[in-house]
């Protein structure tokens, strides 16, 4: 086996494979799809519109500082504290 | 190059392109036709542009190789997702009636080579490209292409020795 016989073998393979080549069909031009960045923008916008109302519901209502009481306020209610509120007789 | 001229030149290379697409698709004719259609769409839509840095044939073959590889990756991922991996692992069956004895023996020996070696040898012997053109089509250095060519040819000749007599 040498290069020349190898070339002959390849030539035979090429002849057999290319004698049944399907005809060339130029594909019809496709409708231009939306650019990727436009698709990404639309997805981002839809995501934002969906997420914002959901996040709003999760936020607890804020209290005014004048009505707010700390949860540990009861610790300040010590026994005999009322004696300290008034003046001594 | 004008679009009409490019289309005419590409049409003239259709048979050779199909042969190369067959090689890139492990001789699966249906897949090769799909790959060629994808390539022609890329050319028509301007996604693949010939810049004249190499010959048209070299450029076209590179586009075909990349397109076939991308389709292969997509199909592999698709098969993985559908859990068909094990079934799809079987190598494609080469239909014996399509080839003569010599061609069948050659194909059998080629399939046993490493992919890069097989591709370089096919580009040189089947498509009459030089090793330099083959390296451009395969996006590898000419030094690597030479090594693949030498090693592949040595193995191929050894595998064919005594099997093809003329």
GROMACS .gro file of C-alpha atoms in nm, chain B residues 1-160:
model
  160
   90UNK     CA    1  -1.747   3.935  -0.336
   91UNK     CA    2  -2.101   4.013  -0.448
   92UNK     CA    3  -2.383   3.804  -0.307
   93UNK     CA    4  -2.482   3.658  -0.644
   94UNK     CA    5  -2.124   3.569  -0.723
   95UNK     CA    6  -2.080   3.408  -0.382
   96UNK     CA    7  -2.395   3.201  -0.429
   97UNK     CA    8  -2.276   3.089  -0.770
   98UNK     CA    9  -1.936   2.989  -0.636
   99UNK     CA   10  -2.090   2.808  -0.338
  100UNK     CA   11  -2.328   2.625  -0.573
  101UNK     CA   12  -2.027   2.509  -0.774
  102UNK     CA   13  -1.880   2.359  -0.457
  103UNK     CA   14  -2.204   2.190  -0.352
  104UNK     CA   15  -2.092   1.833  -0.427
  105UNK     CA   16  -1.760   1.880  -0.247
  106UNK     CA   17  -1.939   2.049   0.041
  107UNK     CA   18  -2.175   1.756   0.074
  108UNK     CA   19  -1.879   1.517   0.081
  109UNK     CA   20  -1.718   1.719   0.360
  110UNK     CA   21  -2.048   1.747   0.548
  111UNK     CA   22  -2.076   1.368   0.530
  112UNK     CA   23  -1.734   1.341   0.686
  113UNK     CA   24  -1.824   1.587   0.964
  114UNK     CA   25  -2.147   1.395   1.035
  115UNK     CA   26  -1.993   1.048   1.048
  116UNK     CA   27  -2.147   0.959   0.710
  117UNK     CA   28  -2.504   1.033   0.819
  118UNK     CA   29  -2.659   1.162   0.495
  119UNK     CA   30  -2.967   1.314   0.654
  120UNK     CA   31  -2.761   1.503   0.908
  121UNK     CA   32  -2.520   1.615   0.636
  122UNK     CA   33  -2.810   1.760   0.434
  123UNK     CA   34  -2.937   1.943   0.744
  124UNK     CA   35  -2.591   2.083   0.813
  125UNK     CA   36  -2.559   2.208   0.455
  126UNK     CA   37  -2.899   2.375   0.475
  127UNK     CA   38  -2.792   2.549   0.798
  128UNK     CA   39  -2.471   2.662   0.629
  129UNK     CA   40  -2.659   2.804   0.330
  130UNK     CA   41  -2.895   2.989   0.563
  131UNK     CA   42  -2.595   3.140   0.743
  132UNK     CA   43  -2.450   3.252   0.411
  133UNK     CA   44  -2.780   3.396   0.286
  134UNK     CA   45  -2.842   3.584   0.610
  135UNK     CA   46  -2.486   3.713   0.624
  136UNK     CA   47  -2.404   3.536   0.951
  137UNK     CA   48  -2.115   3.364   0.773
  138UNK     CA   49  -1.916   3.613   0.568
  139UNK     CA   50  -1.634   3.537   0.332
  140UNK     CA   51  -1.359   3.791   0.391
  141UNK     CA   52  -1.116   3.663   0.130
  142UNK     CA   53  -0.843   3.570   0.378
  143UNK     CA   54  -0.843   3.212   0.251
  144UNK     CA   55  -0.982   3.035  -0.053
  145UNK     CA   56  -1.359   3.011  -0.074
  146UNK     CA   57  -1.344   2.633  -0.045
  147UNK     CA   58  -1.135   2.650   0.272
  148UNK     CA   59  -1.370   2.906   0.425
  149UNK     CA   60  -1.679   2.707   0.329
  150UNK     CA   61  -1.535   2.387   0.471
  151UNK     CA   62  -1.456   2.566   0.798
  152UNK     CA   63  -1.816   2.692   0.819
  153UNK     CA   64  -1.946   2.339   0.752
  154UNK     CA   65  -1.720   2.192   1.022
  155UNK     CA   66  -1.826   2.449   1.281
  156UNK     CA   67  -2.194   2.411   1.195
  157UNK     CA   68  -2.176   2.031   1.215
  158UNK     CA   69  -1.996   2.053   1.549
  159UNK     CA   70  -2.255   2.296   1.688
  160UNK     CA   71  -2.540   2.072   1.574
  161UNK     CA   72  -2.365   1.773   1.726
  162UNK     CA   73  -2.331   1.953   2.061
  163UNK     CA   74  -2.697   2.058   2.057
  164UNK     CA   75  -2.809   1.707   1.974
  165UNK     CA   76  -2.593   1.561   2.249
  166UNK     CA   77  -2.742   1.801   2.503
  167UNK     CA   78  -3.090   1.725   2.376
  168UNK     CA   79  -3.029   1.352   2.407
  169UNK     CA   80  -2.891   1.398   2.757
  170UNK     CA   81  -3.196   1.590   2.865
  171UNK     CA   82  -3.423   1.323   2.727
  172UNK     CA   83  -3.219   1.043   2.883
  173UNK     CA   84  -3.154   0.880   2.551
  174UNK     CA   85  -2.782   0.890   2.595
  175UNK     CA   86  -2.720   0.519   2.612
  176UNK     CA   87  -2.927   0.445   2.305
  177UNK     CA   88  -2.765   0.719   2.100
  178UNK     CA   89  -2.413   0.604   2.177
  179UNK     CA   90  -2.420   0.336   1.913
  180UNK     CA   91  -2.209   0.442   1.615
  181UNK     CA   92  -2.399   0.513   1.294
  182UNK     CA   93  -2.428   0.214   1.069
  183UNK     CA   94  -2.272   0.259   0.730
  184UNK     CA   95  -2.499   0.118   0.467
  185UNK     CA   96  -2.286  -0.138   0.280
  186UNK     CA   97  -2.468  -0.124  -0.055
  187UNK     CA   98  -2.368   0.243  -0.095
  188UNK     CA   99  -2.000   0.163  -0.118
  189UNK     CA  100  -1.776  -0.069  -0.312
  190UNK     CA  101  -1.546  -0.305  -0.128
  191UNK     CA  102  -1.254  -0.064  -0.150
  192UNK     CA  103  -1.459   0.231  -0.028
  193UNK     CA  104  -1.611   0.027   0.254
  194UNK     CA  105  -1.269  -0.093   0.371
  195UNK     CA  106  -1.133   0.259   0.353
  196UNK     CA  107  -1.427   0.397   0.550
  197UNK     CA  108  -1.388   0.127   0.811
  198UNK     CA  109  -1.020   0.212   0.853
  199UNK     CA  110  -1.092   0.584   0.862
  200UNK     CA  111  -1.349   0.547   1.138
  201UNK     CA  112  -1.084   0.393   1.360
  202UNK     CA  113  -0.854   0.696   1.335
  203UNK     CA  114  -0.859   0.990   1.573
  204UNK     CA  115  -1.102   1.258   1.454
  205UNK     CA  116  -0.839   1.520   1.372
  206UNK     CA  117  -0.624   1.270   1.184
  207UNK     CA  118  -0.924   1.152   0.985
  208UNK     CA  119  -1.029   1.507   0.902
  209UNK     CA  120  -0.685   1.611   0.782
  210UNK     CA  121  -0.649   1.301   0.568
  211UNK     CA  122  -0.992   1.342   0.414
  212UNK     CA  123  -0.927   1.707   0.333
  213UNK     CA  124  -0.598   1.620   0.167
  214UNK     CA  125  -0.683   1.297  -0.013
  215UNK     CA  126  -1.059   1.327  -0.067
  216UNK     CA  127  -1.086   1.701  -0.127
  217UNK     CA  128  -0.742   1.769  -0.271
  218UNK     CA  129  -0.656   2.046  -0.027
  219UNK     CA  130  -0.301   2.114   0.074
  220UNK     CA  131  -0.202   2.053   0.436
  221UNK     CA  132  -0.191   2.430   0.484
  222UNK     CA  133  -0.546   2.470   0.353
  223UNK     CA  134  -0.658   2.178   0.567
  224UNK     CA  135  -0.510   2.342   0.875
  225UNK     CA  136  -0.704   2.662   0.796
  226UNK     CA  137  -1.028   2.470   0.746
  227UNK     CA  138  -0.977   2.289   1.076
  228UNK     CA  139  -0.860   2.602   1.260
  229UNK     CA  140  -0.534   2.447   1.372
  230UNK     CA  141  -0.170   2.535   1.324
  231UNK     CA  142   0.005   2.400   1.018
  232UNK     CA  143   0.250   2.220   1.244
  233UNK     CA  144  -0.033   2.031   1.416
  234UNK     CA  145  -0.190   1.954   1.079
  235UNK     CA  146   0.138   1.807   0.954
  236UNK     CA  147   0.169   1.587   1.263
  237UNK     CA  148  -0.193   1.466   1.228
  238UNK     CA  149  -0.133   1.403   0.859
  239UNK     CA  150   0.183   1.198   0.911
  240UNK     CA  151   0.054   0.994   1.203
  241UNK     CA  152  -0.286   0.941   1.047
  242UNK     CA  153  -0.148   0.832   0.713
  243UNK     CA  154   0.092   0.591   0.878
  244UNK     CA  155  -0.189   0.430   1.075
  245UNK     CA  156  -0.424   0.426   0.778
  246UNK     CA  157  -0.169   0.261   0.550
  247UNK     CA  158  -0.097   0.002   0.818
  248UNK     CA  159  -0.468  -0.073   0.857
  249UNK     CA  160  -0.522  -0.097   0.482
   0.00000   0.00000   0.00000
